[in-house]
Structures are given as C-alpha cells and as structure tokens.
Amino acid sequence: MFYGTDLTSRLMLGTAQYPSPAVLAEAIAASGTQVITVSLRREGPGGAGFRDLVAASGCRVLPNTAGCHSVSEAVTTARMAREVFATDWIKLEVIGHADTLQPDPFATVEAARILCDEGFEVFPYTTDDLIVGEKLIEAGCRVLMPWGAPIGSGQGLSDVGALRRMRAHFDGVPLVIDAGLGAPSEAARAMELGFDAVLLNTAVARAGDPVAMARAFGQAVAAGRAAHGAGLMEPRDMAAPSTPVFGLAVL
Amino acid sequence: MTSAADFPPDFPPDFSVLGAGVAGLCTATALAERGARVELIDTDPAPRGASWYAGGMLAPFCEGEAAPEAVVQAGQLACDWWAARVPGVARRGTLVVAPPRDRAELDRYARATRAHERVDPGALEPALAGRFATGLHFPTEAHLDPRAARRALADRLRGLGAALHFGAATEPRGRIVDCRGLAARDRLPDLRAVRGEMLIVEAPDVTLTRPVRLLHPRFPCYVVPRADHRFMIGATMVESDLTGPVTARAMMELLSAAYTLHPAFAEAQVIETGAGLRPALPDNLPRVIERGDRVFVAGLHRHGFLMSPHLAETAAAILTKENAHADPA
C-alpha cells in the first residue's frame, strides 16, 4: 500500500525523453503501469499541452521535483505540482550534485519534513543509507525510494548487500527502487529481493523500441514479484539432484 | 512588406497560403511551380516563426535516432529540393561525436541510425584533432543557412508570379492552405508547443565546415557553421509553450556543450539568443491534413527544413489535382 493506495502493477514509469507523446502513451499501455511520474521544474506552467496528453493515459500521476537543488526550490515545486495535478503525492528529489545526480540527503530530509507537515504524501528519492531512511520516516514519509544506481546510468542494483539490509531494516515500509535500472532482469531481481515496486525512465524511453521494452519491464516486475511471493530457494554449495541417484546402475 | 505583384479583383488567386515560415514558403513554391496562381499571406510584416530559429540541417539519418522512419524516408528528398532552388546548400555531411566518458552514447546512436561510417573526427574537421577519438560521419547529409534560404525562396516565389502579403490584414481569396505553425492550434487542437532555444556566436578561432552533433546524456547539442565564423548552437527541447527569451539554464547547457566541443568557443561573442515554439502533433510526425475546407501542412516539429519539401509537394499534388477536376479547362 502506497499511502493507502493499492497497485496491481508494481512498475512506475517516468515520462521524459520519449521520441514522442504518442510513443509514451503506447509504452504506458504496454507496460501495464498505473503510476507515472511527471516533472514540473523545467516545463513549468507552459507545459499544459504535454500534461494533457499524459493525463489522457488514465494513470495516477506522481509529480516529481526533478531538477531541484535546494529545499526551497523543491518545496515550491511541490506546491505548484499539487495545484497543477490536484494530488498530494509528490516524488521528492533534491539533487546534491549536478553531475552524478546523487540526492542531497540533508536537504531531502528537511524538505520532506516541511512537505509532510503540509499534508503531502511524500515519496523521497534517497540513497540506500539506513540512517537517512530513518530520518525520512521520522519526518513523516511512509514510503522510501532508494536508488539502485545513479540516475540514468543503467548499472542496475550496484550494491545488493545494502539493499538487502534496507529491506530487512524497514520491514513493512513500502520501498521502491528508483533510478539506475538498465535491464528487465534487474527489475525482476529488485522485486525478488522483496522491494515493493520499481521506478524507471531512461531504460524504456531511450530503448530502440520503447514500447516493447516497456512491455518487457512490466512482465519482469510481475515475474519478480510473483517469485518473491512464492518463496525463492536458497542457493546451495553442492549440487542437489531433483531425482534420487541412489540405486542407479553404475556403468 | 507587400510585393508589387497582386491579382486583380476579377481574377483572384487559386490558393492562399497562410504563414510564411518554411512550410508556407515551400508549399507556395510547390504550387506556383505547378502553374497555380498563389498568394502567400503572413500577419507579421517580417515573418519569423519557428523556422527563423532553425539549425538548417538536412540530416534525415541523424534525425532517425528519435524520429519515425517516415521522417528518414521523406527527409531524403530535402537536400536535392533545396539545392535546386536556393544557393548555399553545403553537402558536407554531419559529424557526430561524444566526450570520452559518454562513448556509450555514441554506440547507442550508431545502433539507432544508419548511413554512417566510423571516422577520426580530426581527419574531417582539423579543429577537432586530438579532442575526440572516434566519431560517426553521415556523408550524404547537408546543411544550409535557414534565413538566407527563406529569403531566396521568397524572391524565387515573386519571380514565379506569386503575391506576397506580409503585415497587412489581407483577406484570403483563394482556397486556403494553412501553414501557420503553432497558430493553427485554433483549428488543430492536437497541436502542442515544444520550445526550442538557440544561440548564434561568432568564434574567429574556430573553423568547422559541417554540422557537428555532440552527444551527451542530458543535453545533446549541435553546432552548425554559418558564414564568417558564425555558428548556430542549438537547441533545447522543452515541453512548454512559454514564449520569452532564452533561459539561463538553456544558455549554460548550450554553451557548456559548445565548450566541450572546442574550448575556443569560450572566447566567442554571443551575437544572438533566440527561443521559438515548434508546432508538434502527438506523434511528432509532420503531415498534410485535410480538414474542413482547409488543407494544413502541420506539426513540422524539429523538421521544418527537412520535411517541408516533401509535405509541400504532397499538398501541392493533392490541391492541383483537385483544381484540375474543378476546372477542366
């Protein structure tokens, strides 16, 4: 449950960098996603034409504060997003470094506190740091969005150990892997680890065929989630034949 | 500015082309070349529109990176079409490079496009020698100076007997061909604006002879050489219909990309900054639309100079055929 909303599809899609709004609409449909993120910072109030096309998808919109580098920018953008999209949901992104797009954890926590106090339902983009995660929960967040790898890098889950610890530590808190995924197998892996959803953009938008890639990610996320629910076997050091070998003739 | 030629009241023009941007100029030309009586009307005394800010690249294969195959196909007509009508079409290809750490972008670009070869960028453009280890050359592509080309095409139209009415409120008297760009939103509600920002700089220390595209994960840019060491640096793509001057962010991104291409751009003088609104349909594919009593050449997006020739010929073929049926004489 994400702030009281249950989602059947656990894939969230970004809407930037597609060849056209028409391709984006097809990709959304093919992926089966129910939640799309839309940025506001750069397009501003003049982006209504694009937003109308996005709204026509029927998906729930998770506005984001992409491109914000300070608490005040992020808070202002969030308030504007609330007006424009008529939703309390906000994906909070406060970037600490323009080149790596690494989140600024201090500013993110501060902005999260302000926004939660104003009744926003905040989805904070964060690292896999447990203490930062705790501070965000303390600030009022009821979802966390740790990165898999730096935004747009396509490196997948670059620190699986840290993500496992995060999953174990925040038992019961919805965790969404946000950013860095390149291949559907990585999305499936995130779901197998017990994460509640994945959010991605570049891997689909910039694929040779974004619609086919969106479908592939949708299937991978569904498969990973089903596998987690079914209970994965633990890896073993020795081979363990699935049929008994005892008594076979030795030739 | 209204041309001296006009059609007498008792013998009105066959077609009234609205909008004197690149789409209107090409469409009026294609009609006039088929012998039709054409007037070209623009409410602006000095028409600009999105194509005023264009790069003027005739690069169908490069555009194929993000554009549909239809653009790659139809765009291949553009080079010959322009060369037959205006001076200054330079057939020197396009060079695509990426900074060393963004090499993956170049590989992706190569996979997404065709009709290119791997080259040493310094061998094609000595100014880039030693700066980029590898690049892609699209040898069949070309470029032109968009403003000079527009002027030349307008002159040619006058020579073909067309009447050009700019600035005054002129009542169209012929069948309307609507090439008004984003202004056609009043009749084509699907049109939206994609804002583009550009700069023109003068850099005496830089010599480039063909458009160079610099790939970057966040702000790809191109530099198109113009006469006298001037360069057009473009262009942003923002889903916004805000008019108004170029933003500081756009300028920083474009200049930092140009600087990455060649450090001597840091010493360039910024001659002009500009921002225009590209008209785009939901699939970003330019097309001829017949709706109501009008024919539209619409949604040129970032393909004004590339796609106008094909769309103009398509529209003119439809319209003159109709005209022949209506008036068998």
Coordinates of C-alpha atoms in Angstrom, one line a residue:
Chain A
M1 CA 0.0 0.0 0.0
F2 CA 1.4 3.4 -1.0
Y3 CA -0.3 5.9 1.2
G4 CA -3.5 3.9 1.3
T5 CA -3.4 3.1 -2.5
D6 CA -3.0 -0.4 -3.6
L7 CA -1.5 -1.0 -7.0
T8 CA -1.8 -4.2 -9.1
S9 CA 1.2 -3.2 -11.3
R10 CA 4.4 -2.5 -9.3
L11 CA 6.1 -0.7 -12.2
M12 CA 6.2 3.1 -12.1
L13 CA 7.3 4.9 -15.3
G14 CA 8.9 8.2 -15.9
T15 CA 7.7 10.3 -18.8
A16 CA 10.8 12.1 -20.1
Q17 CA 12.9 11.5 -23.2
Y18 CA 10.5 9.5 -25.2
P19 CA 10.5 10.0 -29.0
S20 CA 7.0 11.5 -28.9
P21 CA 4.0 11.7 -26.6
A22 CA 2.3 9.1 -28.8
V23 CA 5.1 6.6 -28.2
L24 CA 5.0 7.4 -24.5
A25 CA 1.2 6.6 -24.4
E26 CA 1.8 3.3 -26.1
A27 CA 4.6 2.4 -23.8
I28 CA 2.5 3.2 -20.7
A29 CA -0.3 1.0 -22.1
A30 CA 2.1 -1.9 -22.9
S31 CA 3.8 -1.8 -19.5
G32 CA 0.6 -2.0 -17.6
T33 CA 1.8 0.7 -15.2
Q34 CA -0.7 2.6 -13.1
V35 CA 1.6 5.3 -11.9
I36 CA 3.6 7.7 -14.0
T37 CA 6.0 10.5 -12.8
V38 CA 5.9 13.9 -14.4
S39 CA 8.4 16.7 -13.9
L40 CA 7.3 20.3 -13.5
R41 CA 10.5 22.2 -12.7
R42 CA 11.6 22.8 -16.3
E43 CA 8.4 22.8 -18.2
G44 CA 6.6 25.0 -15.7
P45 CA 3.1 26.4 -16.3
G46 CA 3.7 26.4 -20.1
G47 CA 3.7 22.6 -20.3
A48 CA -0.1 22.1 -20.3
G49 CA -0.1 20.6 -23.8
F50 CA 2.2 17.7 -22.8
R51 CA 0.5 17.3 -19.4
D52 CA -2.9 16.9 -21.1
L53 CA -1.6 14.1 -23.3
V54 CA -0.1 12.4 -20.2
A55 CA -3.3 12.8 -18.2
A56 CA -5.1 11.0 -21.1
S57 CA -3.3 7.8 -20.1
G58 CA -5.6 7.4 -17.1
C59 CA -2.7 6.7 -14.9
R60 CA -2.2 8.1 -11.4
V61 CA 0.3 11.0 -11.7
L62 CA 3.2 11.1 -9.2
P63 CA 4.6 14.6 -9.8
N64 CA 8.3 15.0 -9.1
T65 CA 10.7 17.7 -8.2
A66 CA 13.4 16.6 -10.6
G67 CA 16.0 19.3 -11.2
C68 CA 15.6 20.9 -7.8
H69 CA 18.9 21.6 -5.9
S70 CA 17.6 23.2 -2.7
V71 CA 14.9 22.8 -0.1
S72 CA 13.1 25.9 -1.1
E73 CA 13.1 25.0 -4.8
A74 CA 11.8 21.6 -4.0
V75 CA 9.1 22.8 -1.7
T76 CA 7.9 25.5 -4.2
T77 CA 7.8 23.0 -7.0
A78 CA 5.9 20.5 -4.9
R79 CA 3.3 23.1 -4.0
M80 CA 3.0 24.1 -7.7
A81 CA 2.6 20.4 -8.6
R82 CA -0.2 20.0 -6.1
E83 CA -2.1 22.8 -7.8
V84 CA -1.4 21.6 -11.3
F85 CA -2.1 17.9 -10.8
A86 CA -4.6 18.0 -7.9
T87 CA -2.8 15.4 -5.9
D88 CA -1.0 15.2 -2.6
W89 CA 1.5 12.7 -3.9
I90 CA 5.0 14.1 -4.6
K91 CA 8.2 12.4 -5.5
L92 CA 10.7 14.4 -3.7
E93 CA 14.1 14.7 -5.4
V94 CA 16.7 17.2 -4.1
I95 CA 19.8 16.8 -6.1
G96 CA 23.1 17.3 -4.4
H97 CA 25.4 17.2 -7.3
A98 CA 24.6 18.1 -10.9
D99 CA 26.9 15.6 -12.5
T100 CA 26.2 12.4 -10.5
L101 CA 22.6 13.4 -9.7
Q102 CA 23.2 12.0 -6.2
P103 CA 20.5 13.0 -3.8
D104 CA 21.3 15.6 -1.1
P105 CA 20.2 13.6 2.0
F106 CA 20.2 16.6 4.3
A107 CA 18.1 18.8 2.1
T108 CA 15.8 15.9 1.3
V109 CA 15.1 15.2 4.9
E110 CA 14.4 18.9 5.6
A111 CA 12.1 19.3 2.6
A112 CA 10.3 16.1 3.5
R113 CA 9.6 17.4 6.9
I114 CA 8.1 20.6 5.5
L115 CA 6.0 18.8 2.9
C116 CA 4.7 16.1 5.3
D117 CA 3.6 18.8 7.7
E118 CA 1.7 20.4 4.8
G119 CA -0.2 17.2 4.2
F120 CA 1.8 16.0 1.2
E121 CA 2.3 12.2 0.7
V122 CA 6.0 12.2 0.0
F123 CA 7.9 9.6 -2.0
P124 CA 11.5 10.6 -1.2
Y125 CA 14.4 9.7 -3.6
T126 CA 17.2 8.6 -1.4
T127 CA 20.3 6.5 -1.2
D128 CA 20.5 3.1 0.4
D129 CA 21.7 4.7 3.7
L130 CA 19.7 3.3 6.7
I131 CA 20.1 6.4 8.9
V132 CA 18.9 8.7 6.1
G133 CA 15.9 6.4 5.6
E134 CA 15.1 6.5 9.4
K135 CA 15.3 10.3 9.4
L136 CA 12.9 10.4 6.4
I137 CA 10.4 8.1 8.2
E138 CA 10.8 10.3 11.3
A139 CA 10.0 13.4 9.1
G140 CA 6.7 11.7 8.1
C141 CA 7.4 9.7 5.0
R142 CA 5.6 6.4 4.7
V143 CA 7.4 5.3 1.5
L144 CA 11.1 5.3 0.7
M145 CA 12.7 5.3 -2.8
P146 CA 16.3 4.1 -2.6
W147 CA 18.4 4.3 -5.8
G148 CA 19.6 1.1 -7.5
A149 CA 22.4 3.1 -9.1
P150 CA 22.9 6.7 -10.2
I151 CA 20.0 8.2 -12.3
G152 CA 20.2 7.2 -16.0
S153 CA 23.3 5.1 -15.5
G154 CA 21.7 1.7 -16.3
Q155 CA 24.1 0.0 -13.8
G156 CA 21.3 -1.9 -12.2
L157 CA 21.5 -2.8 -8.5
S158 CA 25.0 -1.7 -7.7
D159 CA 25.0 -2.6 -4.0
V160 CA 22.8 -5.6 -3.5
G161 CA 24.0 -6.1 0.1
A162 CA 23.0 -2.6 1.1
L163 CA 19.6 -3.0 -0.5
R164 CA 19.0 -6.3 1.3
R165 CA 19.9 -4.6 4.6
M166 CA 17.5 -1.8 3.8
R167 CA 14.7 -4.3 3.0
A168 CA 15.3 -6.1 6.3
H169 CA 15.6 -2.9 8.4
F170 CA 12.5 -1.2 7.0
D171 CA 10.2 -4.2 7.4
G172 CA 6.6 -3.1 6.5
V173 CA 7.6 0.2 4.9
P174 CA 6.9 0.3 1.1
L175 CA 10.3 0.5 -0.7
V176 CA 10.6 1.5 -4.3
I177 CA 13.8 1.0 -6.2
D178 CA 14.2 4.3 -8.1
A179 CA 16.8 5.0 -10.7
G180 CA 19.7 3.2 -12.2
L181 CA 18.0 0.2 -13.7
G182 CA 19.0 -0.8 -17.2
A183 CA 17.5 -4.2 -17.9
P184 CA 14.3 -6.0 -17.1
S185 CA 16.3 -8.7 -15.3
E186 CA 17.5 -6.1 -12.8
A187 CA 13.9 -5.0 -12.2
A188 CA 12.9 -8.6 -11.6
R189 CA 15.8 -9.0 -9.2
A190 CA 14.7 -6.0 -7.2
M191 CA 11.3 -7.5 -6.8
E192 CA 12.7 -10.9 -5.9
L193 CA 14.6 -9.1 -3.1
G194 CA 11.3 -8.1 -1.7
F195 CA 11.0 -4.5 -2.9
D196 CA 7.5 -3.2 -3.4
A197 CA 7.9 -1.5 -6.8
V198 CA 10.5 -0.1 -9.2
L199 CA 10.5 3.2 -10.9
L200 CA 12.4 3.8 -14.1
N201 CA 12.6 6.0 -17.2
T202 CA 15.7 6.0 -19.3
A203 CA 15.9 2.3 -19.9
V204 CA 12.5 2.4 -21.6
A205 CA 12.4 5.9 -23.1
R206 CA 15.7 5.5 -24.9
A207 CA 15.4 1.9 -25.9
G208 CA 15.4 1.2 -29.7
D209 CA 11.7 0.2 -29.3
P210 CA 10.4 1.9 -26.1
V211 CA 7.0 0.1 -26.4
A212 CA 8.5 -3.4 -26.5
M213 CA 10.9 -2.5 -23.7
A214 CA 8.0 -1.1 -21.5
R215 CA 6.2 -4.4 -22.0
A216 CA 9.3 -6.4 -21.1
F217 CA 9.8 -4.4 -17.9
G218 CA 6.1 -4.9 -17.0
Q219 CA 6.5 -8.6 -17.3
A220 CA 9.8 -8.7 -15.4
V221 CA 8.3 -6.8 -12.5
A222 CA 5.3 -9.1 -12.4
A223 CA 7.6 -12.2 -12.5
G224 CA 9.9 -10.9 -9.8
R225 CA 7.0 -10.1 -7.5
A226 CA 5.4 -13.5 -8.1
A227 CA 8.7 -15.2 -7.4
H228 CA 9.2 -13.3 -4.1
G229 CA 5.7 -14.3 -3.1
A230 CA 6.3 -17.9 -4.0
G231 CA 9.4 -18.1 -1.8
L232 CA 12.8 -18.4 -3.6
M233 CA 15.0 -21.3 -2.9
E234 CA 18.3 -20.5 -1.1
P235 CA 21.5 -21.1 -3.1
R236 CA 23.4 -24.2 -2.1
D237 CA 27.1 -25.0 -2.4
M238 CA 26.6 -28.6 -3.6
A239 CA 24.5 -30.0 -6.4
A240 CA 21.2 -31.4 -5.2
P241 CA 19.6 -33.7 -7.8
S242 CA 15.9 -33.3 -8.1
T243 CA 15.5 -37.1 -8.6
P244 CA 17.2 -39.6 -6.4
V245 CA 20.5 -41.0 -7.7
F246 CA 20.9 -43.8 -5.1
G247 CA 20.5 -47.2 -6.7
L248 CA 21.2 -46.1 -10.2
A249 CA 23.3 -48.6 -12.1
V250 CA 26.9 -47.5 -12.3
L251 CA 28.1 -48.3 -15.8
Chain B
M1 CA 6.1 44.4 -46.9
T2 CA 3.8 43.6 -49.7
S3 CA 5.1 42.6 -53.1
A4 CA 4.1 44.7 -56.0
A5 CA 2.5 41.8 -57.8
D6 CA -1.1 41.2 -56.9
F7 CA -4.0 39.5 -58.5
P8 CA -6.8 41.7 -60.0
P9 CA -10.2 41.6 -58.2
D10 CA -11.8 39.9 -61.2
F11 CA -9.1 37.2 -61.4
P12 CA -8.3 36.1 -57.9
P13 CA -5.6 33.6 -56.9
D14 CA -6.2 29.8 -56.9
F15 CA -4.6 29.4 -53.5
S16 CA -4.0 31.5 -50.4
V17 CA -1.1 30.0 -48.4
L18 CA -1.3 31.3 -44.8
G19 CA 2.0 31.6 -42.9
A20 CA 5.4 32.5 -44.5
G21 CA 7.6 30.2 -42.4
V22 CA 9.5 27.4 -44.1
A23 CA 6.3 25.3 -44.6
G24 CA 4.4 28.1 -46.2
L25 CA 7.2 29.2 -48.4
C26 CA 7.8 25.6 -49.6
T27 CA 4.1 24.9 -50.2
A28 CA 3.6 28.2 -52.1
T29 CA 6.6 27.3 -54.2
A30 CA 5.4 23.8 -55.0
L31 CA 2.0 25.3 -56.0
A32 CA 3.5 28.1 -58.1
E33 CA 5.8 25.7 -59.9
R34 CA 2.7 23.7 -60.9
G35 CA 1.4 26.8 -62.6
A36 CA -1.1 27.8 -59.9
R37 CA -1.9 31.4 -59.0
V38 CA -0.7 31.7 -55.4
E39 CA -0.7 34.3 -52.7
L40 CA 1.3 33.9 -49.5
I41 CA -0.1 35.8 -46.5
D42 CA 1.5 36.4 -43.1
T43 CA 0.2 38.8 -40.5
D44 CA 3.8 39.6 -39.4
P45 CA 5.5 42.3 -41.5
A46 CA 8.8 40.4 -41.0
P47 CA 7.6 36.7 -40.7
R48 CA 9.7 34.6 -38.3
G49 CA 8.0 31.5 -36.8
A50 CA 9.9 28.5 -35.5
S51 CA 12.0 28.1 -38.7
W52 CA 13.6 31.5 -38.1
Y53 CA 15.5 29.9 -35.3
A54 CA 16.2 26.6 -37.1
G55 CA 19.6 25.0 -37.4
G56 CA 19.1 24.3 -41.1
M57 CA 20.4 20.8 -41.0
L58 CA 19.2 18.5 -43.8
A59 CA 20.0 15.4 -41.7
P60 CA 17.4 12.7 -42.2
F61 CA 19.6 9.9 -41.0
C62 CA 20.7 11.7 -37.8
E63 CA 17.1 12.6 -37.1
G64 CA 16.2 8.9 -37.3
E65 CA 17.8 8.5 -33.9
A66 CA 14.5 9.6 -32.4
A67 CA 12.2 10.4 -35.3
P68 CA 9.9 7.8 -37.0
E69 CA 11.1 6.1 -40.2
A70 CA 8.8 8.3 -42.2
V71 CA 11.0 11.3 -41.5
V72 CA 14.1 9.4 -42.6
Q73 CA 12.4 8.4 -45.8
A74 CA 10.7 11.7 -46.7
G75 CA 13.6 13.8 -45.5
Q76 CA 16.0 12.3 -48.1
L77 CA 14.2 14.5 -50.7
A78 CA 15.1 17.7 -48.9
C79 CA 18.7 18.1 -50.0
D80 CA 18.1 18.0 -53.7
W81 CA 14.9 20.0 -53.4
W82 CA 16.7 22.9 -51.7
A83 CA 19.8 22.7 -53.9
A84 CA 17.6 23.1 -57.0
R85 CA 16.0 26.3 -55.7
V86 CA 18.3 28.2 -53.4
P87 CA 22.1 28.8 -53.3
G88 CA 24.2 27.7 -50.4
V89 CA 23.3 24.1 -49.8
A90 CA 26.5 22.6 -48.4
R91 CA 26.7 18.8 -48.9
R92 CA 29.4 18.0 -46.4
G93 CA 27.6 15.5 -44.2
T94 CA 27.2 15.5 -40.5
L95 CA 29.8 14.6 -37.8
V96 CA 28.6 13.1 -34.5
V97 CA 31.0 13.0 -31.6
A98 CA 30.8 12.2 -27.8
P99 CA 33.1 13.1 -24.9
P100 CA 35.3 10.1 -23.9
R101 CA 33.2 9.2 -20.9
D102 CA 30.0 9.2 -22.9
R103 CA 31.2 6.8 -25.5
A104 CA 28.2 4.5 -24.8
E105 CA 26.0 7.3 -26.2
L106 CA 27.9 7.2 -29.5
D107 CA 27.4 3.4 -29.7
R108 CA 23.8 3.8 -29.0
Y109 CA 23.5 6.5 -31.6
A110 CA 25.2 4.3 -34.2
R111 CA 22.8 1.4 -33.5
A112 CA 19.7 3.7 -33.7
T113 CA 20.7 5.3 -37.1
R114 CA 22.1 4.2 -40.5
A115 CA 24.1 5.5 -43.5
H116 CA 27.1 6.4 -41.3
E117 CA 30.7 5.4 -41.0
R118 CA 33.2 5.5 -38.2
V119 CA 35.7 8.2 -38.6
D120 CA 38.5 10.0 -36.9
P121 CA 36.9 13.4 -36.3
G122 CA 40.2 15.2 -36.7
A123 CA 40.6 13.9 -40.2
L124 CA 37.3 15.5 -41.2
E125 CA 37.5 18.6 -39.1
P126 CA 41.1 19.5 -38.2
A127 CA 39.8 21.8 -35.5
L128 CA 38.7 18.7 -33.5
A129 CA 42.0 16.8 -34.0
G130 CA 43.0 15.1 -30.8
R131 CA 39.9 16.0 -29.0
F132 CA 37.7 13.0 -29.9
A133 CA 39.0 9.6 -30.5
T134 CA 36.1 8.5 -32.7
G135 CA 33.0 9.8 -34.4
L136 CA 30.3 9.0 -36.8
H137 CA 30.1 10.6 -40.2
F138 CA 26.8 10.8 -42.2
P139 CA 28.3 11.7 -45.6
T140 CA 25.1 12.2 -47.6
E141 CA 23.6 14.9 -45.3
A142 CA 23.8 18.6 -45.9
H143 CA 23.1 22.0 -44.3
L144 CA 22.0 25.5 -45.3
D145 CA 21.6 28.9 -43.7
P146 CA 17.8 28.9 -42.9
R147 CA 17.3 32.7 -43.1
A148 CA 19.2 33.1 -46.3
A149 CA 17.3 30.1 -47.7
R150 CA 14.0 31.6 -46.7
R151 CA 14.9 34.9 -48.3
A152 CA 16.0 33.2 -51.5
L153 CA 12.8 31.2 -51.7
A154 CA 10.7 34.3 -51.2
D155 CA 12.5 36.0 -54.1
R156 CA 12.0 33.0 -56.2
L157 CA 8.3 32.9 -55.4
R158 CA 8.0 36.5 -56.6
G159 CA 9.7 35.6 -59.8
L160 CA 7.2 32.8 -60.3
G161 CA 4.4 35.4 -60.1
A162 CA 3.2 34.8 -56.6
A163 CA 1.8 37.7 -54.5
L164 CA 3.4 38.0 -51.0
H165 CA 1.3 39.9 -48.5
F166 CA 3.2 40.4 -45.2
G167 CA 2.0 42.5 -42.3
A168 CA -1.3 43.9 -43.6
A169 CA -4.6 42.2 -42.8
T170 CA -5.2 40.5 -46.1
E171 CA -8.4 38.6 -46.8
P172 CA -7.5 35.3 -48.4
R173 CA -9.2 35.0 -51.8
G174 CA -8.1 31.5 -52.9
R175 CA -8.5 28.0 -51.4
I176 CA -6.8 28.2 -48.0
V177 CA -3.6 26.2 -47.4
D178 CA -2.9 26.6 -43.7
C179 CA 0.8 26.7 -42.8
R180 CA 0.6 28.8 -39.7
G181 CA 2.7 26.6 -37.5
L182 CA 1.6 26.7 -33.8
A183 CA -1.0 29.4 -34.6
A184 CA -3.1 26.7 -36.3
R185 CA -3.8 25.3 -32.8
D186 CA -7.2 27.2 -33.1
R187 CA -8.2 24.6 -35.7
L188 CA -6.0 21.7 -34.9
P189 CA -6.3 21.2 -31.1
D190 CA -3.9 18.3 -31.2
L191 CA -1.0 20.7 -31.9
R192 CA 1.3 21.5 -28.9
A193 CA 4.4 23.6 -28.5
V194 CA 7.9 22.2 -28.0
R195 CA 10.0 25.1 -27.0
G196 CA 13.5 25.4 -28.5
E197 CA 16.3 27.7 -27.5
M198 CA 19.4 28.6 -29.6
L199 CA 22.4 30.9 -29.7
I200 CA 24.4 32.4 -32.5
V201 CA 28.0 33.1 -31.7
E202 CA 31.0 34.5 -33.6
A203 CA 34.1 32.5 -32.9
P204 CA 37.0 33.7 -35.1
D205 CA 39.3 30.9 -33.7
V206 CA 37.1 28.0 -34.6
T207 CA 36.7 26.6 -38.1
L208 CA 34.1 23.9 -38.8
T209 CA 32.8 23.0 -42.2
R210 CA 29.9 20.8 -41.4
P211 CA 27.3 20.5 -38.6
V212 CA 28.7 18.7 -35.5
R213 CA 26.5 17.0 -33.0
L214 CA 27.8 16.4 -29.5
L215 CA 26.1 13.6 -27.7
H216 CA 25.6 14.0 -24.0
P217 CA 23.2 12.1 -21.8
R218 CA 21.4 15.2 -20.6
F219 CA 21.9 18.0 -23.1
P220 CA 22.8 16.9 -26.6
C221 CA 23.6 19.8 -28.8
Y222 CA 24.6 20.7 -32.3
V223 CA 26.8 23.4 -33.8
V224 CA 26.1 24.5 -37.3
P225 CA 28.6 26.6 -39.1
R226 CA 27.4 29.7 -40.9
A227 CA 29.3 32.3 -42.9
D228 CA 32.1 34.4 -41.4
H229 CA 32.9 32.1 -38.4
R230 CA 29.4 32.4 -37.1
F231 CA 27.9 29.3 -35.5
M232 CA 24.4 28.4 -34.6
I233 CA 24.3 26.4 -31.3
G234 CA 21.1 24.6 -30.7
A235 CA 18.8 23.5 -29.4
T236 CA 16.8 22.7 -26.3
M237 CA 13.5 20.7 -26.4
V238 CA 11.2 21.7 -23.6
E239 CA 7.5 20.7 -23.4
S240 CA 6.3 24.2 -22.9
D241 CA 4.5 26.9 -24.8
L242 CA 6.1 29.8 -22.9
T243 CA 7.4 32.5 -25.1
G244 CA 10.0 34.8 -23.9
P245 CA 13.8 34.9 -24.0
V246 CA 16.2 32.0 -23.6
T247 CA 16.6 30.8 -20.1
A248 CA 19.9 31.0 -18.2
R249 CA 19.9 27.2 -17.9
A250 CA 19.5 26.7 -21.6
M251 CA 22.3 29.1 -22.3
M252 CA 24.6 27.4 -19.8
E253 CA 23.9 24.0 -21.2
L254 CA 24.3 25.0 -24.8
L255 CA 27.5 26.9 -24.1
S256 CA 29.0 24.2 -22.0
A257 CA 28.3 21.7 -24.8
A258 CA 29.9 24.0 -27.3
Y259 CA 32.9 24.5 -25.0
T260 CA 33.2 20.7 -24.6
L261 CA 33.3 20.5 -28.4
H262 CA 36.0 23.2 -28.7
P263 CA 37.5 25.3 -25.8
A264 CA 37.9 28.3 -28.2
F265 CA 34.1 28.7 -28.0
A266 CA 34.7 30.2 -24.6
E267 CA 36.1 33.3 -26.4
A268 CA 33.2 33.5 -28.8
Q269 CA 31.0 36.6 -28.9
V270 CA 27.3 35.8 -28.4
I271 CA 25.6 37.6 -31.3
E272 CA 22.1 36.5 -30.8
T273 CA 19.9 34.3 -28.5
G274 CA 16.5 33.1 -29.5
A275 CA 13.6 31.0 -28.5
G276 CA 10.9 29.6 -30.7
L277 CA 7.9 27.3 -30.3
R278 CA 7.9 24.3 -32.6
P279 CA 4.5 23.0 -33.6
A280 CA 4.1 19.3 -32.9
L281 CA 1.4 16.7 -33.2
P282 CA 1.2 13.9 -30.6
D283 CA 3.5 11.5 -32.6
N284 CA 5.8 14.4 -33.5
L285 CA 5.4 13.4 -37.2
P286 CA 4.8 16.3 -39.6
R287 CA 2.0 15.7 -42.1
V288 CA -0.6 17.1 -44.6
I289 CA -4.0 17.2 -43.0
E290 CA -7.3 17.8 -44.9
R291 CA -9.9 19.1 -42.5
G292 CA -13.0 21.1 -43.3
D293 CA -12.3 23.5 -46.2
R294 CA -8.6 23.8 -45.4
V295 CA -5.5 21.8 -46.2
F296 CA -2.9 22.0 -43.4
V297 CA 0.8 21.5 -43.6
A298 CA 1.2 20.9 -39.9
G299 CA 3.3 19.8 -37.0
L300 CA 6.8 20.3 -38.5
H301 CA 8.3 19.9 -35.0
R302 CA 12.1 20.0 -35.4
H303 CA 12.0 19.0 -39.0
G304 CA 11.0 22.3 -40.8
F305 CA 13.7 22.4 -43.4
L306 CA 13.9 18.6 -43.7
M307 CA 10.2 17.8 -44.1
S308 CA 8.7 20.9 -45.7
P309 CA 9.8 20.0 -49.3
H310 CA 8.1 16.6 -49.1
L311 CA 5.0 17.9 -47.4
A312 CA 4.8 20.8 -49.8
E313 CA 5.0 18.5 -52.9
T314 CA 2.4 16.2 -51.3
A315 CA 0.0 19.1 -50.5
A316 CA 0.5 20.7 -54.0
A317 CA -0.2 17.4 -55.7
I318 CA -3.5 17.0 -53.8
L319 CA -4.5 20.6 -54.4
T320 CA -3.7 21.0 -58.0
K321 CA -5.3 17.6 -58.8
E322 CA -8.5 18.9 -57.1
N323 CA -8.2 22.1 -59.0
A324 CA -7.9 20.3 -62.3
H325 CA -11.1 18.4 -61.6
A326 CA -12.9 21.6 -60.6
D327 CA -11.8 23.5 -63.7
P328 CA -11.1 21.1 -66.6
A329 CA -10.1 24.0 -68.8

